[in-house]
Coordinates of C-alpha atoms and ligand atoms in Angstrom, one line a residue:
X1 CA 0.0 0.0 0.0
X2 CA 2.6 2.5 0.9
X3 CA 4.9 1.8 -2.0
X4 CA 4.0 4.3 -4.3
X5 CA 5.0 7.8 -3.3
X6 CA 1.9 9.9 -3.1
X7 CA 1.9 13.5 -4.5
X8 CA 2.6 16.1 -2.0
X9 CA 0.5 19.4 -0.6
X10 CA 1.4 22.1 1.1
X11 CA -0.4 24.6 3.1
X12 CA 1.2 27.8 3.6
X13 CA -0.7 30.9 4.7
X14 CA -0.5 33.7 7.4
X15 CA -1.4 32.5 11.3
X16 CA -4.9 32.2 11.2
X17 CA -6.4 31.9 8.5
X18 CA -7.2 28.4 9.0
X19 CA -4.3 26.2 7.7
X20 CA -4.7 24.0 11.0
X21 CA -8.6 23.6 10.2
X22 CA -7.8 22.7 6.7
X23 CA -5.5 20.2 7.3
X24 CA -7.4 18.6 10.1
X25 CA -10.4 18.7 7.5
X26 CA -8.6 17.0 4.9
X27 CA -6.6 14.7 7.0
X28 CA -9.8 13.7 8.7
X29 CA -7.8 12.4 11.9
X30 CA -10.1 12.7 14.7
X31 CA -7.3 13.9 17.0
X32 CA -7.8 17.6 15.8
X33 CA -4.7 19.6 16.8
X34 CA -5.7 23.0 16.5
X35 CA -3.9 25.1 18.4
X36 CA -5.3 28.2 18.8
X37 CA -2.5 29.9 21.6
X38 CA -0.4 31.8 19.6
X39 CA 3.2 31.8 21.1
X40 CA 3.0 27.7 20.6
X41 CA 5.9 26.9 17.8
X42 CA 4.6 24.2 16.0
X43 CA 6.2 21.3 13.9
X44 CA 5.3 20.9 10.4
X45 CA 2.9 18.4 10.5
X46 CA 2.3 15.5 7.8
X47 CA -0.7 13.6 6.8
X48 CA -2.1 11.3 4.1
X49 CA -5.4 13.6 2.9
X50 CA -7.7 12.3 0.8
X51 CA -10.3 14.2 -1.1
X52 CA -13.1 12.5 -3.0
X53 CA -10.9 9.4 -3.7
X54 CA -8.0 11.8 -4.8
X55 CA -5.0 10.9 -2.4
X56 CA -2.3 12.6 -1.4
X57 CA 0.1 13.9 1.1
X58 CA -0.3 16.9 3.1
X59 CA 2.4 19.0 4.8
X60 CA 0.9 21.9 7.2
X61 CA 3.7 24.8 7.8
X62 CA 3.4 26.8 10.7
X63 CA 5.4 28.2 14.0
X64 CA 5.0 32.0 12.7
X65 CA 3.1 32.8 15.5
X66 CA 5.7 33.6 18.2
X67 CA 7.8 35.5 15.7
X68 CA 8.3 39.5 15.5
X69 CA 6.4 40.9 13.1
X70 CA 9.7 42.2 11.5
X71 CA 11.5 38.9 10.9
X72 CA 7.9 37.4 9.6
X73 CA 9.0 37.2 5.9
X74 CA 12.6 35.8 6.7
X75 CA 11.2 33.1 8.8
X76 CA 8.4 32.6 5.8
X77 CA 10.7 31.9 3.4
X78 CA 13.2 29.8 5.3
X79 CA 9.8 27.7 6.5
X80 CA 8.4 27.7 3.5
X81 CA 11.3 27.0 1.2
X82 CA 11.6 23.8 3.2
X83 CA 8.4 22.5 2.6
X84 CA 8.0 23.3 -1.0
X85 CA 10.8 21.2 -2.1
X86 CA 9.1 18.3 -3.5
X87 CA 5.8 19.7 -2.9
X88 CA 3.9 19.3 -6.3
X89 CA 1.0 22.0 -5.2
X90 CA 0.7 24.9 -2.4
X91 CA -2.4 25.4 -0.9
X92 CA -2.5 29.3 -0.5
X93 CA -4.7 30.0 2.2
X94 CA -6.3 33.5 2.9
X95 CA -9.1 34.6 5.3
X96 CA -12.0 35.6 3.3
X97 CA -13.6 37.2 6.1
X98 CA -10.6 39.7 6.6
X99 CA -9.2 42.1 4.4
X100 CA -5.7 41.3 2.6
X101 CA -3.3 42.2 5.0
X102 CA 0.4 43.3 4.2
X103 CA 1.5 39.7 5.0
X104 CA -0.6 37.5 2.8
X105 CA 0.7 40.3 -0.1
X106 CA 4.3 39.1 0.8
X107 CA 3.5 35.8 0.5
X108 CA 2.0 36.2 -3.1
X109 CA 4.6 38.1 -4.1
X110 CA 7.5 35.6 -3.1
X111 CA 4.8 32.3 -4.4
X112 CA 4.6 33.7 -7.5
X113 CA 8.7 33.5 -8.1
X114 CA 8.2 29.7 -6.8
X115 CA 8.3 27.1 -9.6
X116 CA 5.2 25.0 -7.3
X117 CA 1.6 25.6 -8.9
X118 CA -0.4 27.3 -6.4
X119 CA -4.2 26.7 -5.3
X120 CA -5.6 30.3 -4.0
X121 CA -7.8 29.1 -1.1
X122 CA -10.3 31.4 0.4
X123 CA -11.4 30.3 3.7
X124 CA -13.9 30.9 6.3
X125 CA -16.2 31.7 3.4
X126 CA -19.5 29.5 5.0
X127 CA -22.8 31.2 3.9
X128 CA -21.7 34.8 2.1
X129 CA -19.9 35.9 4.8
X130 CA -16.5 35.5 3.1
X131 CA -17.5 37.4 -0.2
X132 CA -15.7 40.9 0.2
X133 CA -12.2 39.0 0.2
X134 CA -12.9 37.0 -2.3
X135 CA -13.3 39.9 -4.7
X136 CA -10.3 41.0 -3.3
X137 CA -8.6 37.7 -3.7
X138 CA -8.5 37.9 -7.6
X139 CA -6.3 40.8 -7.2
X140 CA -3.2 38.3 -5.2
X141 CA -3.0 37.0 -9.7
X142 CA -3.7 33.1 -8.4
X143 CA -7.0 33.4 -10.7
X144 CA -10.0 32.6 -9.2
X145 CA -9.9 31.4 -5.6
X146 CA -11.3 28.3 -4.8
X147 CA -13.8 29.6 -1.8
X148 CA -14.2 27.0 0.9
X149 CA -14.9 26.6 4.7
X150 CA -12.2 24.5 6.7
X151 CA -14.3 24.2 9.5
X152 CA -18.0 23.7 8.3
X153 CA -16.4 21.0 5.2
X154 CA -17.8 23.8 2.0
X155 CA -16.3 23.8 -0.9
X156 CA -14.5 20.4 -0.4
X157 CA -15.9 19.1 -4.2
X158 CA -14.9 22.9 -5.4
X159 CA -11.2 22.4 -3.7
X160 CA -11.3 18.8 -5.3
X161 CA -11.5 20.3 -8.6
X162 CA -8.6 22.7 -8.6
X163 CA -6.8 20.0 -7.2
X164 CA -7.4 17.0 -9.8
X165 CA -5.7 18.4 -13.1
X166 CA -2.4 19.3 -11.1
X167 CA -2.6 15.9 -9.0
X168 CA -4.2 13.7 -11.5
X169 CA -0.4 12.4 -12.9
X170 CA 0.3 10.0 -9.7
X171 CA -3.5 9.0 -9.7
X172 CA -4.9 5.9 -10.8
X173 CA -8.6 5.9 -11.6
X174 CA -9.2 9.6 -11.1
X175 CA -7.0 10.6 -14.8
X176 CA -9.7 12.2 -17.3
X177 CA -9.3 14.6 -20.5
X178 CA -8.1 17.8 -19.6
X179 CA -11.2 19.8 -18.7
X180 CA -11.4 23.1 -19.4
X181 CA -10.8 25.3 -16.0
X182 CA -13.8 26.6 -14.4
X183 CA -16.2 23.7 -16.1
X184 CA -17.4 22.0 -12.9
X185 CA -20.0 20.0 -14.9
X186 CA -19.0 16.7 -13.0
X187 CA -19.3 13.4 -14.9
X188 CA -22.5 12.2 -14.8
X189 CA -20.0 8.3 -14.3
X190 CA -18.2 9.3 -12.2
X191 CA -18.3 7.5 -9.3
X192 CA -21.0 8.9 -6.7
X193 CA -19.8 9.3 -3.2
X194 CA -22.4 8.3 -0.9
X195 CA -22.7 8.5 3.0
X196 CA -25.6 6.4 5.3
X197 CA -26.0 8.9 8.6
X198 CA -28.4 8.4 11.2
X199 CA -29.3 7.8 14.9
X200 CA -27.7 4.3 16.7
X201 CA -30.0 1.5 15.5
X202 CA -31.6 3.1 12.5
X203 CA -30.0 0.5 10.5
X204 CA -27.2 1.6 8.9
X205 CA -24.7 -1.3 9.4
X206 CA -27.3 -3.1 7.8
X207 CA -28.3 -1.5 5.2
X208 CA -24.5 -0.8 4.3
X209 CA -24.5 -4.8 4.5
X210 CA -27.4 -5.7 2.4
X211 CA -26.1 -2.8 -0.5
X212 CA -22.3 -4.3 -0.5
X213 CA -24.2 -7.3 -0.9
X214 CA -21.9 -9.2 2.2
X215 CA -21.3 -9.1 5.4
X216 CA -17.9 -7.6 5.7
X217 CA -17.7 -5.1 7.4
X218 CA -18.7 -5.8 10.7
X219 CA -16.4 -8.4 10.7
X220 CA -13.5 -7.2 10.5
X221 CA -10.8 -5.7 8.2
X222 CA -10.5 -8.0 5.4
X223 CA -11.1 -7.6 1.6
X224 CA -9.3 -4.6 1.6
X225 CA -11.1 -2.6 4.4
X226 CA -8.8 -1.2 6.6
X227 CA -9.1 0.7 9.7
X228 CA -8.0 3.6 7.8
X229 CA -10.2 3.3 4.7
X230 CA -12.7 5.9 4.2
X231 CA -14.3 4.7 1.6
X232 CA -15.4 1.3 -0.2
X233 CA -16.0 1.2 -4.1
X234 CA -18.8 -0.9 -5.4
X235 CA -20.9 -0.9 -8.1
X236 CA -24.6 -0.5 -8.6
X237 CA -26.9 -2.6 -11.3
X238 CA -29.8 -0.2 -12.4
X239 CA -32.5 -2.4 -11.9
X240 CA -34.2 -1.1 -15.2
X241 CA -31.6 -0.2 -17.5
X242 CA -29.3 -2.3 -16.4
X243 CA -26.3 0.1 -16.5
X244 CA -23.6 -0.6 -14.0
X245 CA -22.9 2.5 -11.7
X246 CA -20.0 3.1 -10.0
X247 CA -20.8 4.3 -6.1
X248 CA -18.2 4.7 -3.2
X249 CA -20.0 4.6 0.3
X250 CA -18.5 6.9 2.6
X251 CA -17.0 5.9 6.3
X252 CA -20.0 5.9 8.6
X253 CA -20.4 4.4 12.2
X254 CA -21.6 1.2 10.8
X255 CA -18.4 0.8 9.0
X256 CA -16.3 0.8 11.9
X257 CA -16.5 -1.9 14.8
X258 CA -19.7 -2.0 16.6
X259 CA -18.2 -1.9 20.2
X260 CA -16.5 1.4 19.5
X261 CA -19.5 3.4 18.8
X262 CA -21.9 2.1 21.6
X263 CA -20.7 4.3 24.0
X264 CA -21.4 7.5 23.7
X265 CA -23.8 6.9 21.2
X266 CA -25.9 10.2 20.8
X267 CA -22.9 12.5 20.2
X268 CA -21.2 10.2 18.4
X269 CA -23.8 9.9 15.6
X270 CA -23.6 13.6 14.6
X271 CA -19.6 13.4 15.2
X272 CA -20.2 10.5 12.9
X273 CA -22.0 12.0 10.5
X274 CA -19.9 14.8 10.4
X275 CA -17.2 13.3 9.5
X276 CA -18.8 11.0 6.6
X277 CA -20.5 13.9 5.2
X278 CA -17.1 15.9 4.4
X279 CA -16.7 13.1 2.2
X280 CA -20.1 12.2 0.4
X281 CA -21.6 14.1 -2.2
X282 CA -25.1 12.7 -1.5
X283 CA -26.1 12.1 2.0
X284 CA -29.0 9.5 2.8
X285 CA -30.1 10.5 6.4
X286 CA -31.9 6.9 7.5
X287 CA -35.1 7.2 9.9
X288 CA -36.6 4.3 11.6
X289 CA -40.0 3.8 11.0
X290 CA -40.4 2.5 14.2
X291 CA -39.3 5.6 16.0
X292 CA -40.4 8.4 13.7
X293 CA -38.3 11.8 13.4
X294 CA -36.6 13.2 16.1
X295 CA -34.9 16.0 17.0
X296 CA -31.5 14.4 16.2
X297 CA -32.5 13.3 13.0
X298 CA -33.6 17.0 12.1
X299 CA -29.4 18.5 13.5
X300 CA -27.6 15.6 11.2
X301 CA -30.1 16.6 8.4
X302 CA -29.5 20.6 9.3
X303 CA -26.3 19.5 9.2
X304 CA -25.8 17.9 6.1
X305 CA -27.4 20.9 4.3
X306 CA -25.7 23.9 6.0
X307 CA -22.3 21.5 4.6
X308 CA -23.8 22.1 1.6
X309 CA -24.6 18.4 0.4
X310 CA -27.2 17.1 -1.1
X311 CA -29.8 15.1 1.1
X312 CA -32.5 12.5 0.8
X313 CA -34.2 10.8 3.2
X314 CA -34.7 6.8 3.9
X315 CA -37.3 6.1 6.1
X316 CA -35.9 2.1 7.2
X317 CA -37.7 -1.2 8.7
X318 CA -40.4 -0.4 6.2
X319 CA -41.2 -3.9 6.6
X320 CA -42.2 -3.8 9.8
X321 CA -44.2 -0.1 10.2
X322 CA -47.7 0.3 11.2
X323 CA -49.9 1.9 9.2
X324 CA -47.5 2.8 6.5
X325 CA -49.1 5.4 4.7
X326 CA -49.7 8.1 7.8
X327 CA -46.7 7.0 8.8
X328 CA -45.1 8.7 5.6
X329 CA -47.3 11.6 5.2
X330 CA -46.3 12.3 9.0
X331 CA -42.7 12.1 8.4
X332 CA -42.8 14.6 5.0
X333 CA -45.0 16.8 7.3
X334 CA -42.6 16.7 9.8
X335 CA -39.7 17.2 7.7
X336 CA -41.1 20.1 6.0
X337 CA -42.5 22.4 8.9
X338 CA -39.0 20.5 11.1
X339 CA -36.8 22.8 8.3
X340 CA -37.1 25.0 5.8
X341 CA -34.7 24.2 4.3
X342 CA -36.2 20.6 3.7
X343 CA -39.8 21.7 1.8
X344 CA -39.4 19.1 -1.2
X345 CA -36.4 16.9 -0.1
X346 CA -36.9 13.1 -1.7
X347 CA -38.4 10.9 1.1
X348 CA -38.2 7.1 0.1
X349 CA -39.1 4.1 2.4
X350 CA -37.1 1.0 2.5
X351 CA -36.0 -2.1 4.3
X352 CA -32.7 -3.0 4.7
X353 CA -33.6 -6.1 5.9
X354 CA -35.9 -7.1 2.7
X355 CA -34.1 -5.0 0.4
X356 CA -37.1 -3.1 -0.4
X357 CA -37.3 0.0 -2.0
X358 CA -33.1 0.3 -2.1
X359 CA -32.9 0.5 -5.9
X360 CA -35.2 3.8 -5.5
X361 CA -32.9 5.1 -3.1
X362 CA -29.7 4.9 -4.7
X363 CA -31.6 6.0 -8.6
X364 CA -33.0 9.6 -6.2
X365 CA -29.4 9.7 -5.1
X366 CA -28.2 10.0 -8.6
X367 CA -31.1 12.5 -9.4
X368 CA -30.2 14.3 -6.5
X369 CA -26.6 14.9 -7.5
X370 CA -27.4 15.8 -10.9
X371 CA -29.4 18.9 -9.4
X372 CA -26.6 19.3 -7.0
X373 CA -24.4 19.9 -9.8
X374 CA -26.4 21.2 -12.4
X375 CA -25.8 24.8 -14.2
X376 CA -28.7 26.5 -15.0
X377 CA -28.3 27.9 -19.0
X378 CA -28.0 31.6 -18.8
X379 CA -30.8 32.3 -20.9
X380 CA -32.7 30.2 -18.3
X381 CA -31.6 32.0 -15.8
X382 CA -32.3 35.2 -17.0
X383 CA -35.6 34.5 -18.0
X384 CA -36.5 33.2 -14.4
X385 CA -34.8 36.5 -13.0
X386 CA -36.6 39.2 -14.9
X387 CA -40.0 36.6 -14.1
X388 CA -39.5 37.1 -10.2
X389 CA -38.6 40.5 -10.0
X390 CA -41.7 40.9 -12.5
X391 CA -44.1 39.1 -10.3
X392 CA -42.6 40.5 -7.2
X393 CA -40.5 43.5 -7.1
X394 CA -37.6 44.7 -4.6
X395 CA -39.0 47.3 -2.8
X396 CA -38.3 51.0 -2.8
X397 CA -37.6 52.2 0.7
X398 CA -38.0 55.5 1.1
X399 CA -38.9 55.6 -2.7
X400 CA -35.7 54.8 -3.8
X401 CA -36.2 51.2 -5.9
X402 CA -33.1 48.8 -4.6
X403 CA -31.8 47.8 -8.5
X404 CA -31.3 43.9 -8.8
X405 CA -29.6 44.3 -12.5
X406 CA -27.9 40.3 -13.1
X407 CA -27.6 37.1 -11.9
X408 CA -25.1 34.7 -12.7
X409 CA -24.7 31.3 -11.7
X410 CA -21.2 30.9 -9.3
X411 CA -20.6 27.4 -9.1
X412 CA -22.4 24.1 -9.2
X413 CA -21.9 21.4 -5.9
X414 CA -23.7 23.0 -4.1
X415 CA -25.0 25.5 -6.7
X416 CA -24.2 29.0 -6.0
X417 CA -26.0 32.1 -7.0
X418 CA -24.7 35.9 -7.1
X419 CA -27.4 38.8 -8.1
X420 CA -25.7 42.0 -8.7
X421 CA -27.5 45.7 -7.6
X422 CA -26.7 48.4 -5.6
X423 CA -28.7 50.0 -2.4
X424 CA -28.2 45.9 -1.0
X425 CA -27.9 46.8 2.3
X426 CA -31.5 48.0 2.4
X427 CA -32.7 44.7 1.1
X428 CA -35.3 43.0 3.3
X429 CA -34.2 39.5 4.5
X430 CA -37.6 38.3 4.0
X431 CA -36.8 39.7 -0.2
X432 CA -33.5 37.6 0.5
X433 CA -35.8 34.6 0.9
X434 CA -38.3 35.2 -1.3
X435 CA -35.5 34.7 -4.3
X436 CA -33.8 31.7 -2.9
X437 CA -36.9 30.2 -2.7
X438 CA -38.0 30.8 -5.9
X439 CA -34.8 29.9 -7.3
X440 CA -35.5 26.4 -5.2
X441 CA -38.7 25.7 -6.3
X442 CA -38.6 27.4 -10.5
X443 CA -35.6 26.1 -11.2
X444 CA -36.2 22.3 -9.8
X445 CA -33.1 22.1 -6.9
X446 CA -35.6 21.3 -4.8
X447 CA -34.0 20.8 -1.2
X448 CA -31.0 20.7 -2.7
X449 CA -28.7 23.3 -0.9
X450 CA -28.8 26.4 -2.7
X451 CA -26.8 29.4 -2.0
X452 CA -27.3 32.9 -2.9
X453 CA -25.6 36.0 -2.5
X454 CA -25.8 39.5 -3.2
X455 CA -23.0 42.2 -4.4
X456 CA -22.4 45.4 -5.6
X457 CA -20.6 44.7 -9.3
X458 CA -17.5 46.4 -7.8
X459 CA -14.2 45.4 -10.1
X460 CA -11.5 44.2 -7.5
X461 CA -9.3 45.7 -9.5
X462 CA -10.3 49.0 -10.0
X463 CA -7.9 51.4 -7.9
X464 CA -10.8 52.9 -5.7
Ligands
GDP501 P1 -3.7 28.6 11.3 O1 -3.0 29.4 12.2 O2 -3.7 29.2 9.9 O3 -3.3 27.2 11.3 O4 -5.3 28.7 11.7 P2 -6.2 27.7 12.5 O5 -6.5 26.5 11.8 O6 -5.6 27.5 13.9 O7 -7.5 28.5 12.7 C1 -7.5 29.8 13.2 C2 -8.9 30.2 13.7 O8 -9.8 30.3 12.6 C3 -9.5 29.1 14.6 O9 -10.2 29.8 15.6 C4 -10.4 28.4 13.7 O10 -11.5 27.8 14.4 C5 -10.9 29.4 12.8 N1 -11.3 28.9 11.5 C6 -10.7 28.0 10.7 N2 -11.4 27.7 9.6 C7 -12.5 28.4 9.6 C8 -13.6 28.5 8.8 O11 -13.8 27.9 7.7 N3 -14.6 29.4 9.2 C9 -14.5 30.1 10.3 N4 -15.5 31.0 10.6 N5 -13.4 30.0 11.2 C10 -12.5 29.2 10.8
GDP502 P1 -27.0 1.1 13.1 O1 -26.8 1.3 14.5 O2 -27.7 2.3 12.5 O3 -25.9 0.6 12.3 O4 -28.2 -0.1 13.1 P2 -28.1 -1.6 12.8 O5 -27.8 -1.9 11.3 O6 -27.2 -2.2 13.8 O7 -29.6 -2.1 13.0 C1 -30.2 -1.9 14.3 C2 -31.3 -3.0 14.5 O8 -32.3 -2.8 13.5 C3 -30.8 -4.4 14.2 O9 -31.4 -5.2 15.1 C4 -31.2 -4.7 12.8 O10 -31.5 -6.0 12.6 C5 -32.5 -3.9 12.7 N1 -32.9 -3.5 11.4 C6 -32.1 -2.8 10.5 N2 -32.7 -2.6 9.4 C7 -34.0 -3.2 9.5 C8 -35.1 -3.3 8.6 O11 -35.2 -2.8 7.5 N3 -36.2 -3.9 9.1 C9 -36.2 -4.4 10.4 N4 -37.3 -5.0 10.8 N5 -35.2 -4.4 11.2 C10 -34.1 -3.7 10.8

């Protein structure tokens, strides 16, 4: 397994900004060593990262923190210089919630006379918080950054595919025609990425049992499954088409050793789940009929969406619910008035026991990541734009109309929206909603996490 030198990442930013958080995130190691004292001198640190089956070694630099301001850039470069020999990519972190500081300018300056591709990363950019420096971010002449959250797992998929073209040399599997930058449309083959979450006892083991079609992984690491593995490849038969779909189910709970996960069991499930969702692209969250939705089934499924994956919902031990049918009308009521953000996710009901109703599971999961991914056609878009400022438009506080003028569509897993106009600020939250929703429900993403934001069309690099 360890024979064949795996390409090498490096993380190199300013204190701060999340480098820590990153690699934790991609290293996965549950032993998060964040260490948020500054005046602690820290080690580079080494880890084998994977990210959506694409495997490779990551190298944290850090140990600025106790330094004098003046001797930060000689430090920099004598840290850094060391850990970008060899290193095949840099991960150039910045804080998209700050402004550019003098420091993270130094460090562009002297990356951009390095021979190492570099990977602008804006961080801390959960919801539209991190939009100002992101602008800004075009302006370091890294191209566009690739906008994620360390600690909340967003933009993994987006970081994935910066990462792939410059990686995909050492990779086996992963290799594909070059693909023109900035053309996220994934392969509709491409192996889907799929993680079982759910409350102790839903049935996840054995559902993950009945789809691997064996019993192997309660029992021990065999067949390739090690302790480490975070994911198992398999393959699904479309029960109609016959086509043979490649799926990788993502680590859960019931992948690991029963003993280690019955203690503890209530915050381990959304630790759990956490941790497989960084991972998936679709999430199923599994209910048991038997016990109904509860409150921790509605935080792994706020969860799930606020990480920006896609979600569905598998209501398990079908086979043995009473009356069935108010059964599922109570759960999709449930769901819906449980979350906004879950009007219109798929509900399916299954057994893992029987098998029933598992072949409609995984087809919705495929549906689902096609929305997840999907790029609305301009003219589409624009047509539904000028339709729902038509049928409801901004208002006009103090008689002054706020001016929605564009939309364009950011980025696809999750999809991401970005409406231009000016006088923002005085734009109702409830207006805020009213678009997203519409965008939801016109435009067929259903409860698929949608994000929207709104800017003023500055250019970042105008001189102000
Ligand atoms: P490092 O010094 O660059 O290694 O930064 P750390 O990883 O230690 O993170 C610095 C601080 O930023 C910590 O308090 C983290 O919790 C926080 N942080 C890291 N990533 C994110 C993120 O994505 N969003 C937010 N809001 N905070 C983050
Ligand atoms: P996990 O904790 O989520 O991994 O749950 P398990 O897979 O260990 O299942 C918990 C219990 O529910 C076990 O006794 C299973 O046999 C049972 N179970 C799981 N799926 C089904 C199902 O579809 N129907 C019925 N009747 N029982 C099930």
């Amino acid at each position: 397994m360890a024979a064949r030198k795996l390409p090498q990442v490096v993380i190199i930013g300013r204190p701060n900004v999340g480098k820590s958080t990153l690699f934790n995130r991609l290293v996965g190691k549950r032993v998060a060593l964040v260490d948020d004292q500054p005046g602690v001198t820290r080690d580079r640190r080494f880890g084998d990262a994977e990210l959506l089956g694409l495997k490779f070694q990551l190298v944290d630099t850090a140990g600025w923190e106790d330094d004098e301001p003046e001797s930060l850039p000689g430090r920099m470069r004598a840290q850094t210089e060391v850990s970008l020999k060899g290193a095949d990519v840099a991960l150039f972190v910045i804080d998209s919630r700050a402004d550019l500081t003098p420091l993270d300018r130094e460090i562009a300056r002297w990356l951009r006379q390095q021979d190492v591709p570099v990977v602008l990363v804006a961080n801390k950019a959960e919801g539209s918080s991190g939009d100002a420096g992101i602008m800004e971010a075009y302006a370091l002449g890294f191209g566009e950054p690739v906008a994620v959250s360390a600690e909340h797992g967003e933009g993994v998929a987006d970081l994935f595919q910066a990462l792939r073209p410059l990686l995909e040399k050492d990779e086996d599997g992963w290799a594909e025609p070059d693909e023109p930058k900035g053309d996220d449309e994934p392969d509709a083959n491409a192996p889907l990425s799929l993680a079982i979450v759910g409350r102790p006892n839903a049935g996840k083991s054995t559902l993950i049992n009945r789809l691997l079609g064996e019993d192997r992984l309660l029992t021990g690491p065999e067949a390739g499954i090690t302790r480490d593995s975070i994911s198992v490849d398999w393959e699904w038969t479309h029960p109609k088409s016959g086509e043979v779909r490649p799926m990788k189910l993502v680590d859960t709970a019931g992948m690991r050793k029963k003993a280690k996960v019955q203690d503890k069991l209530e915050r381990l499930s959304v630790a759990d789940a956490r941790h497989a969702i960084d991972y998936a692209e679709v999430v199923v969250l599994l209910l048991d009929a038997t016990r109904g939705l509860e409150v921790q089934d509605l935080k792994i499924a706020n969860l799930v969406l606020e990480e920006g994956r896609a979600l569905i919902v598998a209501i398990n031990k079908w086979d043995v619910a009473e009356n069935p049918s108010g059964l599922f009308n109570g759960i999709r009521a449930a769901l819906d008035e449980g979350l906004a953000q879950l009007k219109g996710v798929t509900v399916v009901a299954v057994s893992a026991l029987t098998g029933k109703g598992l072949d409609q599971m995984l087809s919705a999961a495929f549906e689902v990541r096609e929305a997840w991914s999907r790029r609305v056609p301009t003219a589409a878009l624009n047509r539904w734009f000028d339709h729902a400022l038509e049928t409801n438009p901004p208002p006009a506080p103090g008689g002054r109309r706020i001016k929605l003028r564009y939309i364009t569509q950011s980025n696809t897993r999750p999809p991401r929206f970005v409406i231009f106009g000016t006088r923002l600020d005085d734009l109702p939250s409830s207006y805020e909603r009213y678009l997203l929703n519409s965008i939801r429900s016109d435009l067929g993403f259903g409860a698929v996490p949608v994000r929207l934001t709104l800017k003023s069309p500055k250019n970042p690099f105008d001189k102000g």
